[in-house]
mmCIF file of C-alpha atoms in Angstrom:
data_model
loop_
_atom_site.group_PDB
_atom_site.id
_atom_site.type_symbol
_atom_site.label_atom_id
_atom_site.label_comp_id
_atom_site.label_asym_id
_atom_site.label_seq_id
_atom_site.Cartn_x
_atom_site.Cartn_y
_atom_site.Cartn_z
ATOM 1 C CA MET A 9 93.150 -3.379 235.146
ATOM 2 C CA SER A 10 89.733 -1.317 235.906
ATOM 3 C CA ALA A 11 89.061 0.161 239.341
ATOM 4 C CA ALA A 12 86.191 -2.205 239.166
ATOM 5 C CA SER A 13 88.373 -5.177 238.424
ATOM 6 C CA ARG A 14 90.597 -4.226 241.007
ATOM 7 C CA ASP A 15 87.779 -4.185 243.916
ATOM 8 C CA ALA A 16 86.408 -7.740 242.663
ATOM 9 C CA ALA A 17 89.471 -9.088 242.846
ATOM 10 C CA HIS A 18 89.533 -8.340 246.677
ATOM 11 C CA GLY A 19 87.475 -10.111 249.006
ATOM 12 C CA THR A 20 88.089 -13.774 248.751
ATOM 13 C CA THR A 21 90.574 -16.617 248.869
ATOM 14 C CA ILE A 22 89.525 -20.036 247.137
ATOM 15 C CA LEU A 23 92.005 -22.699 246.995
ATOM 16 C CA SER A 24 91.385 -26.366 245.101
ATOM 17 C CA VAL A 25 93.516 -28.942 246.400
ATOM 18 C CA ARG A 26 93.944 -32.802 245.003
ATOM 19 C CA LYS A 27 95.797 -35.500 246.737
ATOM 20 C CA GLY A 28 95.610 -38.874 247.379
ATOM 21 C CA GLY A 29 92.552 -39.369 245.140
ATOM 22 C CA GLN A 30 90.549 -36.750 247.114
ATOM 23 C CA VAL A 31 89.705 -33.434 246.105
ATOM 24 C CA VAL A 32 88.895 -30.472 248.529
ATOM 25 C CA VAL A 33 87.920 -26.876 247.607
ATOM 26 C CA GLY A 34 88.192 -24.445 250.326
ATOM 27 C CA GLY A 35 86.982 -20.698 250.365
ATOM 28 C CA ASP A 36 86.901 -18.282 253.052
ATOM 29 C CA GLY A 37 83.811 -16.104 253.831
ATOM 30 C CA GLN A 38 84.990 -12.617 253.635
ATOM 31 C CA VAL A 39 83.346 -10.127 251.371
ATOM 32 C CA SER A 40 85.079 -6.866 251.160
ATOM 33 C CA LEU A 41 84.117 -3.364 249.471
ATOM 34 C CA GLN A 42 87.482 -1.725 249.469
ATOM 35 C CA ASN A 43 88.530 -1.732 253.184
ATOM 36 C CA THR A 44 85.183 -2.757 254.797
ATOM 37 C CA ILE A 45 84.318 -6.231 255.433
ATOM 38 C CA LEU A 46 80.883 -6.292 254.478
ATOM 39 C CA LYS A 47 80.129 -9.911 255.599
ATOM 40 C CA PRO A 48 82.503 -12.644 257.184
ATOM 41 C CA SER A 49 80.556 -15.740 256.358
ATOM 42 C CA ALA A 50 79.892 -15.745 252.603
ATOM 43 C CA ARG A 51 79.518 -19.525 251.199
ATOM 44 C CA LYS A 52 81.857 -19.475 248.060
ATOM 45 C CA VAL A 53 82.308 -22.999 247.688
ATOM 46 C CA ARG A 54 79.467 -25.249 245.942
ATOM 47 C CA LYS A 55 78.686 -28.887 244.773
ATOM 48 C CA LEU A 56 77.141 -29.248 241.393
ATOM 49 C CA ALA A 57 76.071 -31.558 239.151
ATOM 50 C CA GLY A 58 74.286 -33.732 242.203
ATOM 51 C CA GLY A 59 77.376 -33.498 244.345
ATOM 52 C CA LYS A 60 79.939 -35.015 241.504
ATOM 53 C CA ILE A 61 81.777 -31.143 240.705
ATOM 54 C CA ILE A 62 82.758 -28.932 243.457
ATOM 55 C CA ALA A 63 83.127 -24.893 242.503
ATOM 56 C CA GLY A 64 84.579 -22.028 244.022
ATOM 57 C CA PHE A 65 84.502 -18.468 242.991
ATOM 58 C CA ALA A 66 86.224 -15.221 243.052
ATOM 59 C CA GLY A 67 85.084 -11.798 241.917
ATOM 60 C CA SER A 68 81.936 -10.090 241.676
ATOM 61 C CA THR A 69 79.419 -12.232 243.727
ATOM 62 C CA ALA A 70 76.152 -11.768 241.359
ATOM 63 C CA ASP A 71 78.914 -12.328 238.111
ATOM 64 C CA ALA A 72 80.300 -15.534 239.558
ATOM 65 C CA LEU A 73 76.661 -16.919 240.334
ATOM 66 C CA THR A 74 75.621 -16.466 236.873
ATOM 67 C CA LEU A 75 78.594 -18.205 235.657
ATOM 68 C CA ILE A 76 77.890 -21.092 237.984
ATOM 69 C CA GLU A 77 74.394 -21.197 236.601
ATOM 70 C CA ARG A 78 75.873 -21.215 233.051
ATOM 71 C CA LEU A 79 78.425 -23.865 234.160
ATOM 72 C CA GLU A 80 75.232 -25.920 235.757
ATOM 73 C CA THR A 81 73.915 -25.734 232.158
ATOM 74 C CA LYS A 82 76.413 -26.765 230.597
ATOM 75 C CA LEU A 83 76.598 -29.917 232.733
ATOM 76 C CA GLU A 84 72.974 -30.653 232.133
ATOM 77 C CA ARG A 85 73.805 -30.935 228.507
ATOM 78 C CA HIS A 86 77.470 -32.746 228.639
ATOM 79 C CA PRO A 87 76.859 -35.041 231.892
ATOM 80 C CA GLY A 88 79.663 -36.413 233.907
ATOM 81 C CA GLN A 89 82.278 -34.319 231.205
ATOM 82 C CA LEU A 90 83.500 -31.484 233.492
ATOM 83 C CA MET A 91 85.994 -30.450 230.736
ATOM 84 C CA ARG A 92 83.537 -30.074 228.023
ATOM 85 C CA ALA A 93 81.268 -28.173 229.900
ATOM 86 C CA ALA A 94 84.085 -25.738 231.118
ATOM 87 C CA VAL A 95 85.459 -25.418 227.538
ATOM 88 C CA GLU A 96 81.971 -24.685 226.047
ATOM 89 C CA LEU A 97 81.395 -22.112 229.126
ATOM 90 C CA ALA A 98 84.808 -20.173 228.507
ATOM 91 C CA LYS A 99 83.634 -19.962 224.681
ATOM 92 C CA ASP A 100 80.430 -18.194 225.890
ATOM 93 C CA TRP A 101 82.112 -16.240 228.269
ATOM 94 C CA ARG A 102 84.539 -14.849 225.785
ATOM 95 C CA THR A 103 81.717 -14.493 222.605
ATOM 96 C CA ASP A 104 79.065 -13.440 224.355
ATOM 97 C CA ARG A 105 78.607 -9.846 224.759
ATOM 98 C CA TYR A 106 76.830 -9.921 228.342
ATOM 99 C CA LEU A 107 79.012 -12.332 229.740
ATOM 100 C CA ARG A 108 82.382 -10.984 228.582
ATOM 101 C CA ARG A 109 81.462 -8.050 231.676
ATOM 102 C CA LEU A 110 81.469 -10.517 233.885
ATOM 103 C CA GLU A 111 84.140 -10.392 236.540
ATOM 104 C CA ALA A 112 85.253 -13.734 238.485
ATOM 105 C CA MET A 113 87.048 -16.846 238.293
ATOM 106 C CA MET A 114 86.077 -20.110 239.236
ATOM 107 C CA ALA A 115 87.994 -23.372 240.381
ATOM 108 C CA VAL A 116 85.878 -26.138 239.283
ATOM 109 C CA ALA A 117 86.837 -30.040 239.925
ATOM 110 C CA ASP A 118 85.411 -33.717 239.704
ATOM 111 C CA ALA A 119 87.175 -36.745 240.804
ATOM 112 C CA GLU A 120 89.442 -36.572 237.701
ATOM 113 C CA THR A 121 90.043 -32.908 236.994
ATOM 114 C CA SER A 122 90.967 -29.641 238.447
ATOM 115 C CA LEU A 123 90.158 -26.461 236.558
ATOM 116 C CA LEU A 124 90.639 -22.763 236.511
ATOM 117 C CA LEU A 125 88.025 -20.651 234.649
ATOM 118 C CA THR A 126 88.877 -17.360 233.251
ATOM 119 C CA GLY A 127 86.947 -14.261 231.791
ATOM 120 C CA GLN A 128 89.835 -14.575 229.039
ATOM 121 C CA GLY A 129 88.441 -17.967 227.987
ATOM 122 C CA ASP A 130 91.232 -19.948 229.537
ATOM 123 C CA VAL A 131 90.181 -23.394 230.639
ATOM 124 C CA LEU A 132 93.504 -24.164 232.549
ATOM 125 C CA GLU A 133 94.278 -27.533 233.948
ATOM 126 C CA PRO A 134 96.927 -27.318 236.745
ATOM 127 C CA ASP A 135 100.011 -29.733 236.595
ATOM 128 C CA ASP A 136 100.017 -30.189 240.343
ATOM 129 C CA GLY A 137 96.508 -30.580 240.943
ATOM 130 C CA LEU A 138 96.488 -27.118 243.039
ATOM 131 C CA ILE A 139 94.446 -23.800 242.305
ATOM 132 C CA GLY A 140 94.580 -20.679 244.190
ATOM 133 C CA ILE A 141 92.359 -18.161 243.001
ATOM 134 C CA GLY A 142 90.887 -14.287 244.574
ATOM 135 C CA SER A 143 92.775 -11.741 246.470
ATOM 136 C CA GLY A 144 94.852 -14.270 248.830
ATOM 137 C CA GLY A 145 95.002 -16.954 246.213
ATOM 138 C CA PRO A 146 98.550 -16.752 245.604
ATOM 139 C CA PHE A 147 99.313 -16.940 249.278
ATOM 140 C CA ALA A 148 97.156 -20.111 249.838
ATOM 141 C CA LEU A 149 98.499 -21.415 246.564
ATOM 142 C CA ALA A 150 102.110 -20.994 248.111
ATOM 143 C CA ALA A 151 101.143 -22.565 251.191
ATOM 144 C CA ALA A 152 99.951 -25.695 249.500
ATOM 145 C CA ARG A 153 102.804 -26.123 247.368
ATOM 146 C CA ALA A 154 105.140 -26.023 250.662
ATOM 147 C CA LEU A 155 102.896 -28.297 252.208
ATOM 148 C CA ILE A 156 101.370 -31.067 249.500
ATOM 149 C CA ASP A 157 104.331 -33.236 250.313
ATOM 150 C CA VAL A 158 104.155 -33.585 254.051
ATOM 151 C CA GLU A 159 103.475 -37.173 254.861
ATOM 152 C CA GLY A 160 100.074 -37.549 256.990
ATOM 153 C CA LEU A 161 98.383 -34.547 255.490
ATOM 154 C CA SER A 162 95.284 -35.421 253.414
ATOM 155 C CA ALA A 163 94.032 -32.818 251.269
ATOM 156 C CA GLU A 164 91.639 -31.351 253.551
ATOM 157 C CA ALA A 165 94.432 -30.529 256.205
ATOM 158 C CA VAL A 166 96.594 -28.851 253.162
ATOM 159 C CA VAL A 167 93.646 -26.359 252.640
ATOM 160 C CA ARG A 168 92.714 -25.828 255.998
ATOM 161 C CA LYS A 169 96.710 -24.801 256.959
ATOM 162 C CA ALA A 170 96.918 -23.119 253.838
ATOM 163 C CA MET A 171 93.762 -21.138 254.121
ATOM 164 C CA ALA A 172 95.312 -20.115 257.598
ATOM 165 C CA ILE A 173 98.730 -19.267 256.291
ATOM 166 C CA ALA A 174 96.814 -16.902 253.726
ATOM 167 C CA ALA A 175 94.745 -15.446 255.878
ATOM 168 C CA GLY A 176 97.400 -14.493 258.506
ATOM 169 C CA ILE A 177 99.123 -12.405 255.279
ATOM 170 C CA CYS A 178 95.887 -11.320 253.345
ATOM 171 C CA VAL A 179 93.609 -8.502 254.367
ATOM 172 C CA TYR A 180 90.959 -9.867 252.513
ATOM 173 C CA THR A 181 91.117 -13.328 253.623
ATOM 174 C CA ASN A 182 89.916 -14.819 256.821
ATOM 175 C CA THR A 183 89.370 -17.870 258.652
ATOM 176 C CA HIS A 184 85.628 -18.761 258.217
ATOM 177 C CA LEU A 185 85.731 -21.654 256.042
ATOM 178 C CA THR A 186 83.724 -23.598 253.737
ATOM 179 C CA LEU A 187 85.102 -26.627 252.436
ATOM 180 C CA GLU A 188 83.728 -29.416 250.026
ATOM 181 C CA THR A 189 85.546 -32.532 249.277
ATOM 182 C CA ILE A 190 85.106 -35.470 246.356
ATOM 183 C CA GLU A 191 86.255 -38.919 247.702
ATOM 184 C CA PRO A 192 88.287 -41.127 245.877
ATOM 185 C CA SER A 193 85.773 -43.646 243.796
#
């Protein structure tokens, strides 16, 4: 892993939780460069496709925004087909010389599917409906796995609690959250 990759990975936590037909993607607001917090309230989670898809990104902000724009283009070409749009983006990401240099990861979800997209061309659908990316992603993911079966906790409550746990462990994660939700149809 290059020094740029290590620096890009530090500075965010994104968590996607699917429970009870609801999907929630949450992201912290911290933007860090090495050991300095540049901004505590960035918005790293966005709704796409008229609110039918949620995307959260980790890594270089400019790179992630480029990828979100490309995903939106793919979604326009393949409306209502998140998996197909994601696979098409992943193909481009692997084969396009410019895109190959982008250092970011994305968690994307619609009402039926949650996907992890990586620069290596991976399009992964988790078996448990949980995705954690960014420097605090493993902490948030572990907490979400521990909380997912707790009766009475909604997907949103799991995201909030898991992100608070991650923020208590990872110095690159804070508690300024952006959450987006897709309710069951």
